[in-house]
Short mmCIF file of C-alpha atoms in Angstrom, two decimals:
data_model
loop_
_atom_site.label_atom_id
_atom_site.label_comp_id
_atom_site.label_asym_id
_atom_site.label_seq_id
_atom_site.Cartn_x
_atom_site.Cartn_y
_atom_site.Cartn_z
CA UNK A 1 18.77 -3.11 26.17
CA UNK A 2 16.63 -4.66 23.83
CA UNK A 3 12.63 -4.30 24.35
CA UNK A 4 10.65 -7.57 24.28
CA UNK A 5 7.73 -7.88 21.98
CA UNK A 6 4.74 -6.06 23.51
CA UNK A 7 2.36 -9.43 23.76
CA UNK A 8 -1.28 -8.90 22.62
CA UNK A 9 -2.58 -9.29 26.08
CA UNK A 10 -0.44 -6.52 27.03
CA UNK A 11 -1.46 -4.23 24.28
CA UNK A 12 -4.62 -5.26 23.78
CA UNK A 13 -5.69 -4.32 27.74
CA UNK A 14 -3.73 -0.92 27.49
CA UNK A 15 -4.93 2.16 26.15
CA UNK A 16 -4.51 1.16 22.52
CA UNK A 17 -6.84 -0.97 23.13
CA UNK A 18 -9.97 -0.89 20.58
CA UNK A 19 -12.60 0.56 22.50
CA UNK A 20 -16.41 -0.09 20.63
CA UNK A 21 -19.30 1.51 20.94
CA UNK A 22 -22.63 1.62 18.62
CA UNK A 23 -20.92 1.52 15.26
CA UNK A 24 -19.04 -1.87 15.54
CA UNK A 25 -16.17 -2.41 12.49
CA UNK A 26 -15.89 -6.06 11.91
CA UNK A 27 -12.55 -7.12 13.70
CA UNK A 28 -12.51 -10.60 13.40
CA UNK A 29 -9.04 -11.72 13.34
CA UNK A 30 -8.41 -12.12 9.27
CA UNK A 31 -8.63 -15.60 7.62
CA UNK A 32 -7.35 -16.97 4.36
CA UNK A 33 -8.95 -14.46 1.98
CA UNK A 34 -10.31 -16.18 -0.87
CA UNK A 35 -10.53 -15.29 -4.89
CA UNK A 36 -13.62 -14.00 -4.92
CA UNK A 37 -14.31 -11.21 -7.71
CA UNK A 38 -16.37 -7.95 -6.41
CA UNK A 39 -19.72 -7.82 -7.14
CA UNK A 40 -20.41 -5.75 -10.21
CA UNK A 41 -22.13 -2.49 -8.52
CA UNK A 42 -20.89 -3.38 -5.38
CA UNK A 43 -21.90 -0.26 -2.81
CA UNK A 44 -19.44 1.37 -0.81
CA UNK A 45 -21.11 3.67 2.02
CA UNK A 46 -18.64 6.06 3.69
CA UNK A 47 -19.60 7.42 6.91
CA UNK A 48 -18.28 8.30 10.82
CA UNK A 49 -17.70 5.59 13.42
CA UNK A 50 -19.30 8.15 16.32
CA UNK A 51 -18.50 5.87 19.17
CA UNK A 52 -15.19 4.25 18.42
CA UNK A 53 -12.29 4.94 20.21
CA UNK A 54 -8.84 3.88 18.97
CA UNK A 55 -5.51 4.63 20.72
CA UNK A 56 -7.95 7.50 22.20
CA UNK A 57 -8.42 9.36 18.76
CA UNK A 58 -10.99 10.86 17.42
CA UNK A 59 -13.99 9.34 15.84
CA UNK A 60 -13.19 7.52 12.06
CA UNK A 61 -14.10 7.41 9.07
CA UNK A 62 -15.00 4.11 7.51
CA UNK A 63 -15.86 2.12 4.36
CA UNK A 64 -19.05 0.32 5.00
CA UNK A 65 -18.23 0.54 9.08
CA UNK A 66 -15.67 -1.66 8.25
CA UNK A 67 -11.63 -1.33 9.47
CA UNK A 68 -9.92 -1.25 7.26
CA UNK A 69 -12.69 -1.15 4.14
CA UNK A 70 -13.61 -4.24 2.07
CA UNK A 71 -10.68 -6.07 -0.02
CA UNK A 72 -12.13 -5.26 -3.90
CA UNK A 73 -11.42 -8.30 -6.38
CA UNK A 74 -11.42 -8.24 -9.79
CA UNK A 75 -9.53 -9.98 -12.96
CA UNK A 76 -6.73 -7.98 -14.74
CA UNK A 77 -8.95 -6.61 -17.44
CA UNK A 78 -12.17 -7.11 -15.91
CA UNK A 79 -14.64 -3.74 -15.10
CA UNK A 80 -14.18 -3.02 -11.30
CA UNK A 81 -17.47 -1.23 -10.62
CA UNK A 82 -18.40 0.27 -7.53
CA UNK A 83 -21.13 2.56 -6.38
CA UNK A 84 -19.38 4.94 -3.47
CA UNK A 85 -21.88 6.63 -0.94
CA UNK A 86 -20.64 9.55 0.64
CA UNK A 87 -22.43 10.09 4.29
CA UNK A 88 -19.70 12.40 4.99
CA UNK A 89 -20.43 16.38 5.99
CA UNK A 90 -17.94 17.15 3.15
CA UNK A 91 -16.61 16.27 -0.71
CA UNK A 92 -14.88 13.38 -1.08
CA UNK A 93 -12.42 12.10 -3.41
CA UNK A 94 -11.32 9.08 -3.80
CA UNK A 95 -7.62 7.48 -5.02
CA UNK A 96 -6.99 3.86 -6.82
CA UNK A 97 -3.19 3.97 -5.13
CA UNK A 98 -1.50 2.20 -8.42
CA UNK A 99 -3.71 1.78 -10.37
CA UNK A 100 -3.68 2.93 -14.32
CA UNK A 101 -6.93 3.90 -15.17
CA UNK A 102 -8.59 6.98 -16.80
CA UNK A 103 -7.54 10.12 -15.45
CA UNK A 104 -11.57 11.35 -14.61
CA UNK A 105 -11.32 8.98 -12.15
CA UNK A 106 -8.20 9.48 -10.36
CA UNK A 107 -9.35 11.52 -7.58
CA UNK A 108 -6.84 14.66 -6.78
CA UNK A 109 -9.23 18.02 -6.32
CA UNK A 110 -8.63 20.27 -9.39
CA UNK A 111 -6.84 17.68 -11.79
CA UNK A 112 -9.47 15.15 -12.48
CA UNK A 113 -13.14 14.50 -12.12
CA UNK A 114 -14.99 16.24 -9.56
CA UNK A 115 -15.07 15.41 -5.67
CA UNK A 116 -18.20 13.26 -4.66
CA UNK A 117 -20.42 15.52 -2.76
CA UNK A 118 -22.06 15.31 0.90
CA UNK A 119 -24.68 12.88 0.37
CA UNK A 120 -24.02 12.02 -2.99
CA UNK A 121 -23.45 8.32 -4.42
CA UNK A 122 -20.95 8.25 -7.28
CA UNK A 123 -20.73 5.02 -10.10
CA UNK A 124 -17.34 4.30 -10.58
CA UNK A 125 -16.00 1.96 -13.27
CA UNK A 126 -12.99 0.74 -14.68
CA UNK A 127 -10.96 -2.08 -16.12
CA UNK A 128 -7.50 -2.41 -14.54
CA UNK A 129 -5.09 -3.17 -16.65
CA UNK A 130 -2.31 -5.08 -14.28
CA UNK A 131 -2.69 -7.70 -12.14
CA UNK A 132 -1.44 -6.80 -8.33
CA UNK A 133 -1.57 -5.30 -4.98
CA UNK A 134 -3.50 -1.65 -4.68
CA UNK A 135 -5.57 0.51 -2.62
CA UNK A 136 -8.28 2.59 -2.54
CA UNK A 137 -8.14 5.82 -0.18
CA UNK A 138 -9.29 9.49 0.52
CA UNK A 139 -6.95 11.93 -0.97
CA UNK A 140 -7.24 13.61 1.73
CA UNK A 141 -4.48 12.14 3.86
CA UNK A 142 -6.29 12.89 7.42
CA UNK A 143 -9.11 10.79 6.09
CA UNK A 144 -6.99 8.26 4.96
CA UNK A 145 -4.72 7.96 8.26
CA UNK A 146 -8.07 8.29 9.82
CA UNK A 147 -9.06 4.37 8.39
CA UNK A 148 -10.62 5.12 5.90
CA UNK A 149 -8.70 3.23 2.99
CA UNK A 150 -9.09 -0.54 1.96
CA UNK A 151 -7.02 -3.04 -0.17
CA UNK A 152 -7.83 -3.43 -3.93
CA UNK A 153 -6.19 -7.35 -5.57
CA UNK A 154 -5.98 -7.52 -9.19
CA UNK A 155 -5.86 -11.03 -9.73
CA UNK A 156 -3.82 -12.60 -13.00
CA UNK A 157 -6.22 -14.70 -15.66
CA UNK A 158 -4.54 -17.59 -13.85
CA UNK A 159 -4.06 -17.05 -10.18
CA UNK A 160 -0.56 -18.33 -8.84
CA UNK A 161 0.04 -21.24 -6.95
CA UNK A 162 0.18 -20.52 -3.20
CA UNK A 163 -1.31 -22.52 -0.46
CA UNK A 164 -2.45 -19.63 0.82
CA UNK A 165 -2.72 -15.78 -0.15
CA UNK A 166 -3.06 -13.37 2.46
CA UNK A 167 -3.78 -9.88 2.42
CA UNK A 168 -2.16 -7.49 5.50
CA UNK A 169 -3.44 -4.10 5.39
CA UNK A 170 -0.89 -1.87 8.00
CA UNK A 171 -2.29 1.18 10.26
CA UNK A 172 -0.29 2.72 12.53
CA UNK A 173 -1.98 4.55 15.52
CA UNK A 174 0.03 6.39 17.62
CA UNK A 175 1.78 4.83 20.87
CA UNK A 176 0.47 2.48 23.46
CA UNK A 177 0.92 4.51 26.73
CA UNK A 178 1.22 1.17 28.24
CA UNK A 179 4.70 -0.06 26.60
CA UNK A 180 5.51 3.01 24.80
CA UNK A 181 5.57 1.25 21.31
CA UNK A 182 4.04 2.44 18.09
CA UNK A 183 0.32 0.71 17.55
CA UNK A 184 -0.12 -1.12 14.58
CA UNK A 185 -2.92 -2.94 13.29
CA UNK A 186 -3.29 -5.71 10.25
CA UNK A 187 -6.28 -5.65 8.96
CA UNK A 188 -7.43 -3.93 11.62
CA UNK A 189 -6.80 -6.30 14.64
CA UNK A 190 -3.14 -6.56 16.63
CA UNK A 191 -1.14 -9.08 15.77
CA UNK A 192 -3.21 -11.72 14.17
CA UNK A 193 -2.38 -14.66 13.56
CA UNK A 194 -3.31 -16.01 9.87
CA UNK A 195 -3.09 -19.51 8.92
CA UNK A 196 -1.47 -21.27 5.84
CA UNK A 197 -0.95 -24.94 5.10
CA UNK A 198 2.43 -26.69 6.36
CA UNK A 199 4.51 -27.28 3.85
CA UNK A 200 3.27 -24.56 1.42
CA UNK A 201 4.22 -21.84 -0.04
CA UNK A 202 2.38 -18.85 0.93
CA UNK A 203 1.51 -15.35 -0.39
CA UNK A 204 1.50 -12.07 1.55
CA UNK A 205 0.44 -8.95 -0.15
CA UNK A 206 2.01 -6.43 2.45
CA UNK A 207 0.33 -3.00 2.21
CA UNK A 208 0.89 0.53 4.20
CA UNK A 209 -1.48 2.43 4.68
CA UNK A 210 0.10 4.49 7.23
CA UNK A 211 2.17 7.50 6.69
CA UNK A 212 6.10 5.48 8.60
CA UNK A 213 8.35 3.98 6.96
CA UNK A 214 8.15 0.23 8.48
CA UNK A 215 11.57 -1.89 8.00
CA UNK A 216 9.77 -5.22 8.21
CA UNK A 217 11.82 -8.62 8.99
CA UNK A 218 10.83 -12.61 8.45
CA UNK A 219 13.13 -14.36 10.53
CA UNK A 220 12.18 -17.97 10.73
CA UNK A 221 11.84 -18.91 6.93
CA UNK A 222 12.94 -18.03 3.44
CA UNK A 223 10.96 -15.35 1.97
CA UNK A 224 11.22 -13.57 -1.71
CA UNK A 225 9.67 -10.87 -2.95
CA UNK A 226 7.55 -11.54 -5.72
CA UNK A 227 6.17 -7.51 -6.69
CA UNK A 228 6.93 -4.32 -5.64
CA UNK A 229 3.44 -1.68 -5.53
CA UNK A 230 1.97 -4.24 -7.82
CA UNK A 231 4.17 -4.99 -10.27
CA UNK A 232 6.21 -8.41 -10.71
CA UNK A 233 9.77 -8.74 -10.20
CA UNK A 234 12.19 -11.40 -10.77
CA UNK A 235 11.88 -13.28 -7.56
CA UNK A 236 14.90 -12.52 -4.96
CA UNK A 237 15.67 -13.54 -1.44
CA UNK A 238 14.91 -11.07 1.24
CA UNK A 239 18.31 -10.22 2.70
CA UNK A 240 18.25 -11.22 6.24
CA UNK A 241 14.60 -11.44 6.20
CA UNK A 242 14.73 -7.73 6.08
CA UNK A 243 12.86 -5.00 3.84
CA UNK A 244 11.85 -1.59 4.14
CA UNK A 245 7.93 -1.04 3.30
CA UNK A 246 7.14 2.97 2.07
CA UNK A 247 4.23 4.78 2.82
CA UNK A 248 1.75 3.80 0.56
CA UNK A 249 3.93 1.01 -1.00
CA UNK A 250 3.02 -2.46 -1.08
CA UNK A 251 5.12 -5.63 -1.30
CA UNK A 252 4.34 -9.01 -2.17
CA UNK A 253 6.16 -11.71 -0.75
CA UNK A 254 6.01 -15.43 -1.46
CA UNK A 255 6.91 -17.52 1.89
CA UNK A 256 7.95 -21.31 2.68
CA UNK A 257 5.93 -22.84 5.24
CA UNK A 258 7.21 -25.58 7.31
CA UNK A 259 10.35 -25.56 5.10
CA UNK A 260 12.54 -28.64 5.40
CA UNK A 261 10.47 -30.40 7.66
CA UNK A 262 10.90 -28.17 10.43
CA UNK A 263 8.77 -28.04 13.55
CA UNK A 264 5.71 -26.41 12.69
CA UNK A 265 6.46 -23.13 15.04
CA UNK A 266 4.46 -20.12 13.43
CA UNK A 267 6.52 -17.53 11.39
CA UNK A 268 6.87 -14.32 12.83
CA UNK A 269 6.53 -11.15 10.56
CA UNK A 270 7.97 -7.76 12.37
CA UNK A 271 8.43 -4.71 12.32
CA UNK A 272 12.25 -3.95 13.56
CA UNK A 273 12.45 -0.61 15.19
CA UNK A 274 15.72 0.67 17.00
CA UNK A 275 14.00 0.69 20.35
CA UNK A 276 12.99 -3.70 19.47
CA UNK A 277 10.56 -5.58 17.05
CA UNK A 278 6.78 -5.11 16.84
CA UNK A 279 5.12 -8.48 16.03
CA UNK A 280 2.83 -8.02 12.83
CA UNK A 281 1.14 -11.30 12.64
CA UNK A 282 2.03 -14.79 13.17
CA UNK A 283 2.00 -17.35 9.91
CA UNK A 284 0.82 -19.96 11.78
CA UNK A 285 1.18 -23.47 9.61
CA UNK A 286 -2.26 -25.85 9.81
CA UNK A 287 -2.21 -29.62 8.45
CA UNK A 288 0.43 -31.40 11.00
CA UNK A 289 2.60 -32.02 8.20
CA UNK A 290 6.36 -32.51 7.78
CA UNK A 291 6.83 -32.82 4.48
CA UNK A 292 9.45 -29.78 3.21
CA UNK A 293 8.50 -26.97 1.59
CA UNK A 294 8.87 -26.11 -2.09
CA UNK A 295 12.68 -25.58 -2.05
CA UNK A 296 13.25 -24.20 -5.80
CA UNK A 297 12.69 -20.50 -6.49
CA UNK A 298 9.07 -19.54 -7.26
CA UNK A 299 7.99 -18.69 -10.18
CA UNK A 300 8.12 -14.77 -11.70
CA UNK A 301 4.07 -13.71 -11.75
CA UNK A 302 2.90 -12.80 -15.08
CA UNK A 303 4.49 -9.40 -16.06
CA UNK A 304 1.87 -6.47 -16.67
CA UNK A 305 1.90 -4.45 -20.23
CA UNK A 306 4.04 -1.67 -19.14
CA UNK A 307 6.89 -0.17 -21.62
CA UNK A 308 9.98 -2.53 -22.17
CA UNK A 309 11.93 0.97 -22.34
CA UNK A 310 11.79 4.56 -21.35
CA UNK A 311 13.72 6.33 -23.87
CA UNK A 312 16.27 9.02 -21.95
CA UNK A 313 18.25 10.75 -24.26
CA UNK A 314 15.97 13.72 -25.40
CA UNK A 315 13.63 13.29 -21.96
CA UNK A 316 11.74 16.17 -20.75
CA UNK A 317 13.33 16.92 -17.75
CA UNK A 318 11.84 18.94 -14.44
CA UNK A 319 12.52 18.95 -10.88
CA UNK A 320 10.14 18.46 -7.75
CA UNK A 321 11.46 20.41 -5.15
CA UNK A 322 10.50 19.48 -1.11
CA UNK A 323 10.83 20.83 1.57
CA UNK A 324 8.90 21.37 5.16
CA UNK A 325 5.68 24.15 4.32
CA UNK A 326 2.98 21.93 3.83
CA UNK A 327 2.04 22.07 -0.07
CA UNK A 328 -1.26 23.59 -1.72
CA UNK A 329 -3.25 20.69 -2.82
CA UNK A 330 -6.05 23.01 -3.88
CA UNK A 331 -3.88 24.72 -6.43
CA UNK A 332 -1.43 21.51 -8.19
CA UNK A 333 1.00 23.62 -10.92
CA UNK A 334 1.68 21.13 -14.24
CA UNK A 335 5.39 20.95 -14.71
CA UNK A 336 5.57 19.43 -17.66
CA UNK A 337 3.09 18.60 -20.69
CA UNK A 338 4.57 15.78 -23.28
CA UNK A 339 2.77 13.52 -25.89
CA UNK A 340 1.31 9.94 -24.98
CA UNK A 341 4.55 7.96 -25.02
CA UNK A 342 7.62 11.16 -24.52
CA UNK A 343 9.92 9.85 -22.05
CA UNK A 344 9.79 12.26 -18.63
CA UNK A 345 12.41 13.15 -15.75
CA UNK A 346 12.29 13.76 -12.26
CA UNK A 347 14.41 14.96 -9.90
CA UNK A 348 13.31 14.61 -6.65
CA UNK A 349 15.04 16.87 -4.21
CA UNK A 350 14.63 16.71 -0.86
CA UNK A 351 15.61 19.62 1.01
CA UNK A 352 14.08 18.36 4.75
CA UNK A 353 15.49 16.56 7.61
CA UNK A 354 12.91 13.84 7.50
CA UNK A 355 12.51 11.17 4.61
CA UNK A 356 9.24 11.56 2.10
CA UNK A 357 7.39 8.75 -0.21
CA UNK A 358 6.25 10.76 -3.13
CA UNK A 359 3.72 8.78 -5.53
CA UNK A 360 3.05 8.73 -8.73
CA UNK A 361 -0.55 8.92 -10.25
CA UNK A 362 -1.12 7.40 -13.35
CA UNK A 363 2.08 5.83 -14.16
CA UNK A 364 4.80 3.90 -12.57
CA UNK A 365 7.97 5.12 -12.67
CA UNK A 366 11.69 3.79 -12.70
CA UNK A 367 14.68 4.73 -10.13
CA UNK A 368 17.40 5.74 -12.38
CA UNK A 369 21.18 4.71 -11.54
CA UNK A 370 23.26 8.14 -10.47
CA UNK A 371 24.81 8.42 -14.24
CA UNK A 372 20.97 8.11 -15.58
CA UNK A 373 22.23 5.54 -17.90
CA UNK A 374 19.96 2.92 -16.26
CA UNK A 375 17.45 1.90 -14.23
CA UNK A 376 16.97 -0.14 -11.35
CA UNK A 377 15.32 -3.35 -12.18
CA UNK A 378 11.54 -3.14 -10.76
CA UNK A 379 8.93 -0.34 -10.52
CA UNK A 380 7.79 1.96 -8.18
CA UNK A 381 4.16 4.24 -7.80
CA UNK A 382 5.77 5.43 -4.49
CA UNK A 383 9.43 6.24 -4.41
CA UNK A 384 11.59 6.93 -1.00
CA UNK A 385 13.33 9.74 -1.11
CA UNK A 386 15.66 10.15 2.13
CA UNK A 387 16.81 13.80 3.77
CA UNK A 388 18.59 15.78 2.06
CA UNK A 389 19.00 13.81 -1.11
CA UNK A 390 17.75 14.03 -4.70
CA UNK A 391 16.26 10.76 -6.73
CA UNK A 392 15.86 10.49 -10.28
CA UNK A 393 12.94 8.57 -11.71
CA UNK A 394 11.76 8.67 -15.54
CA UNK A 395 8.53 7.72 -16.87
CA UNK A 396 6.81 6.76 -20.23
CA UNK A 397 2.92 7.72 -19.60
CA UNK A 398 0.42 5.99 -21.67
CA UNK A 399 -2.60 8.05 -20.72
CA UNK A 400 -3.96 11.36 -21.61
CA UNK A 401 -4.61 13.51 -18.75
CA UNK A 402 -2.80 15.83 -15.91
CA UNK A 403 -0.99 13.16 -13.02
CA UNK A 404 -0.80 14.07 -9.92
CA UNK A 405 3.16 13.73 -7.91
CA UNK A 406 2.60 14.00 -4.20
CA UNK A 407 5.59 14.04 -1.47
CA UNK A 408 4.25 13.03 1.87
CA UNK A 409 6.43 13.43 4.98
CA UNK A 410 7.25 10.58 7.01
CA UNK A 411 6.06 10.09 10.45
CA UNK A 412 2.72 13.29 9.77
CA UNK A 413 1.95 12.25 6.33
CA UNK A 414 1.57 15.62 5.25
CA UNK A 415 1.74 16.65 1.86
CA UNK A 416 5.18 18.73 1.69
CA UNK A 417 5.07 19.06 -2.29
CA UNK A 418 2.85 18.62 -4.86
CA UNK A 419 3.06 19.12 -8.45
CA UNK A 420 1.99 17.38 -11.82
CA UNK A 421 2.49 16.30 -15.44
CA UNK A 422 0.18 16.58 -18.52
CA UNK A 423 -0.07 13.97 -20.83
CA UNK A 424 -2.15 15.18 -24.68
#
């Protein structure tokens, strides 16, 4: 029997409700979020929600009370600088998910720069170098699946085309005990409904920030991806409107509003479990008009500076193993230590019953094809690797430093394996 979509009266009055006390994150229900670049020294306080109650957890952590934290803009090649508070009773560290930047400022305890202290308020600055879809999060994955994490958009010199551009930050919560589904919010709010121009194109930059693997689906109108964890593919055609969305990956999809002239019924963008579809948010088209669509492909976005090869033959070559004890994060070993530039190997060999994203700090990597004499044709920061099956990625790092590779389990989050790689 198929289960109806849980309506957001019905989940919004059961107990995954949002329950607010004192310390009030700003809800609102998201709008069209504009191109506007972060303030340079732009604060970021970290403290505890003490009265908020979500899906009956515990209290959360927050960036600037907000849920999620503040979408950070900047240019591709522009300083990002931020000034992070920590009002937590512990150290913090803090991870640009994606992002290539100096290794000081990566944020994995006992491979980079040191944690920011209780009460301490940390500068950070850098320039990223691609243009894309990150995040910024605790390493500490109950902090993160705790809220506190936030979207970071790179925008190219010369932003895209799109009638609208839309950011959709996924949490997941637990179940509603009213109609037994998984909770998930977008941008913190239940199924929101985000408007773009009829007969548009529009731009979602799909991120989770939860610790499931979410198969999403867009039924009512042609969709194509347009980057995967950042970085620009060739545009393709989402096959049946379906796609599966890692932990900690991101996809960006480019979608046609109103397309031939059709009534202007919002677009519905799910999440397709075996037990029936959780409604995301609605792409609701504003304008009244009927004129079609773009119906040619879009565009490719501007490609990023990353290596137009990865040498294999004479690779250093090292395994990651993973399996179910949860990993030391306090002590990562260094598997590996090549020259800027040496072509790297990893096999990553599942040994669990449960699927695991591992990502990749520093550096994104490609999935090679099961004779490693190729690659597959995008690339990844956080790779899927199902049960009881081995992946292959290689990777050409351009920075000096030691890069953190963390498998997370799906469904806990927890850190199953760790390990890393040290660049001279």
């Amino acid at each position: 029997m198929r289960v109806p979509v849980p309506s957001r009266r019905a989940v919004l009055t059961g107990a995954a409700a949002l329950v607010l006390g004192g310390a009030l994150p700003r809800l609102a229900l998201s709008q069209n979020t504009p191109a506007v670049p972060t303030p340079a020294g732009r604060l970021l306080k970290v403290g505890t929600a003490d009265r908020i109650e979500l899906a009956g957890s515990d209290p959360v952590s927050l960036f600037d009370g907000a849920l999620p934290g503040p979408i950070l803009r900047v240019k591709r090649g522009q300083p990002l600088s931020v000034a992070v508070a920590n009002g937590l009773s512990g150290p913090l560290d803090i991870t640009w998910h994606g992002v290539r930047l100096p290794n000081a400022l990566d944020g994995v305890p006992g491979l980079t720069g040191p944690a920011i202290a209780a009460g301490e308020t940390r500068d950070i600055r850098f320039a990223p170098p691609d243009a894309g879809t990150f995040w910024y999060h605790a390493f500490d994955g109950v902090l993160t699946r705790r809220a506190l994490a936030g979207a970071l958009i790179v925008e190219e010199e010369t932003p895209a085309a799109f009638g609208a551009d839309h950011v959709m930050l996924l949490q997941t919560w637990g179940v509603d005990a009213t109609t037994q589904m998984p909770v998930i919010t977008v941008n913190g709010a239940v199924s929101p409904t985000l408007e773009a121009p009829a007969a548009s194109r529009a731009r979602l930059r799909l991120i989770n920030a939860s610790p499931e693997f979410l198969p999403l689906r867009v039924a009512e109108t042609q969709s194509w991806v347009m980057a995967i964890d950042g970085q620009p593919v060739t545009p393709f055609v989402l096959k049946d409107g379906r796609m599966q969305l890692v932990p900690g990956g991101r996809i960006d999809l480019a979608m046609d509003i109103n397309l031939n002239g059709a009534s202007a019924n919002p677009i519905n963008v799910q999440v397709e479990l075996l037990r029936g579809p959780i409604e995301l948010a609605l792409i609701a088209p504003v304008g009244g008009s009927n004129t079609p669509a773009p119906a040619s492909t879009p565009q490719a976005l501007p490609a990023n500076p990353l290596p137009s090869d990865i040498p294999l033959q004479g690779a250093v070559r090292a395994e990651l193993a993973i399996g179910v004890a949860p990993a030391d994060l306090a002590r990562i070993p260094v598997l590996s230590t090549v020259p800027v530039g040496k072509s790297l190997v990893f096999a990553l060999n599942n040994t669990s019953e449960v699927p695991v994203a591992v990502h990749f700090h520093g550096m994104p990597v490609r999935l090679l094809d099961g004779a490693d004499d190729g690659w597959k044709p995008w690339w990844h920061d956080t790779v899927p690797v199902p049960a009881k099956r081995t992946v292959r990625v290689a990777v050409r790092p351009d920075t000096p430093g030691k890069w953190a590779i963390i498998a997370r389990a799906a469904g806990t989050g927890e850190a199953v394996a760790a390990a890393a790689y040290e660049v001279k």
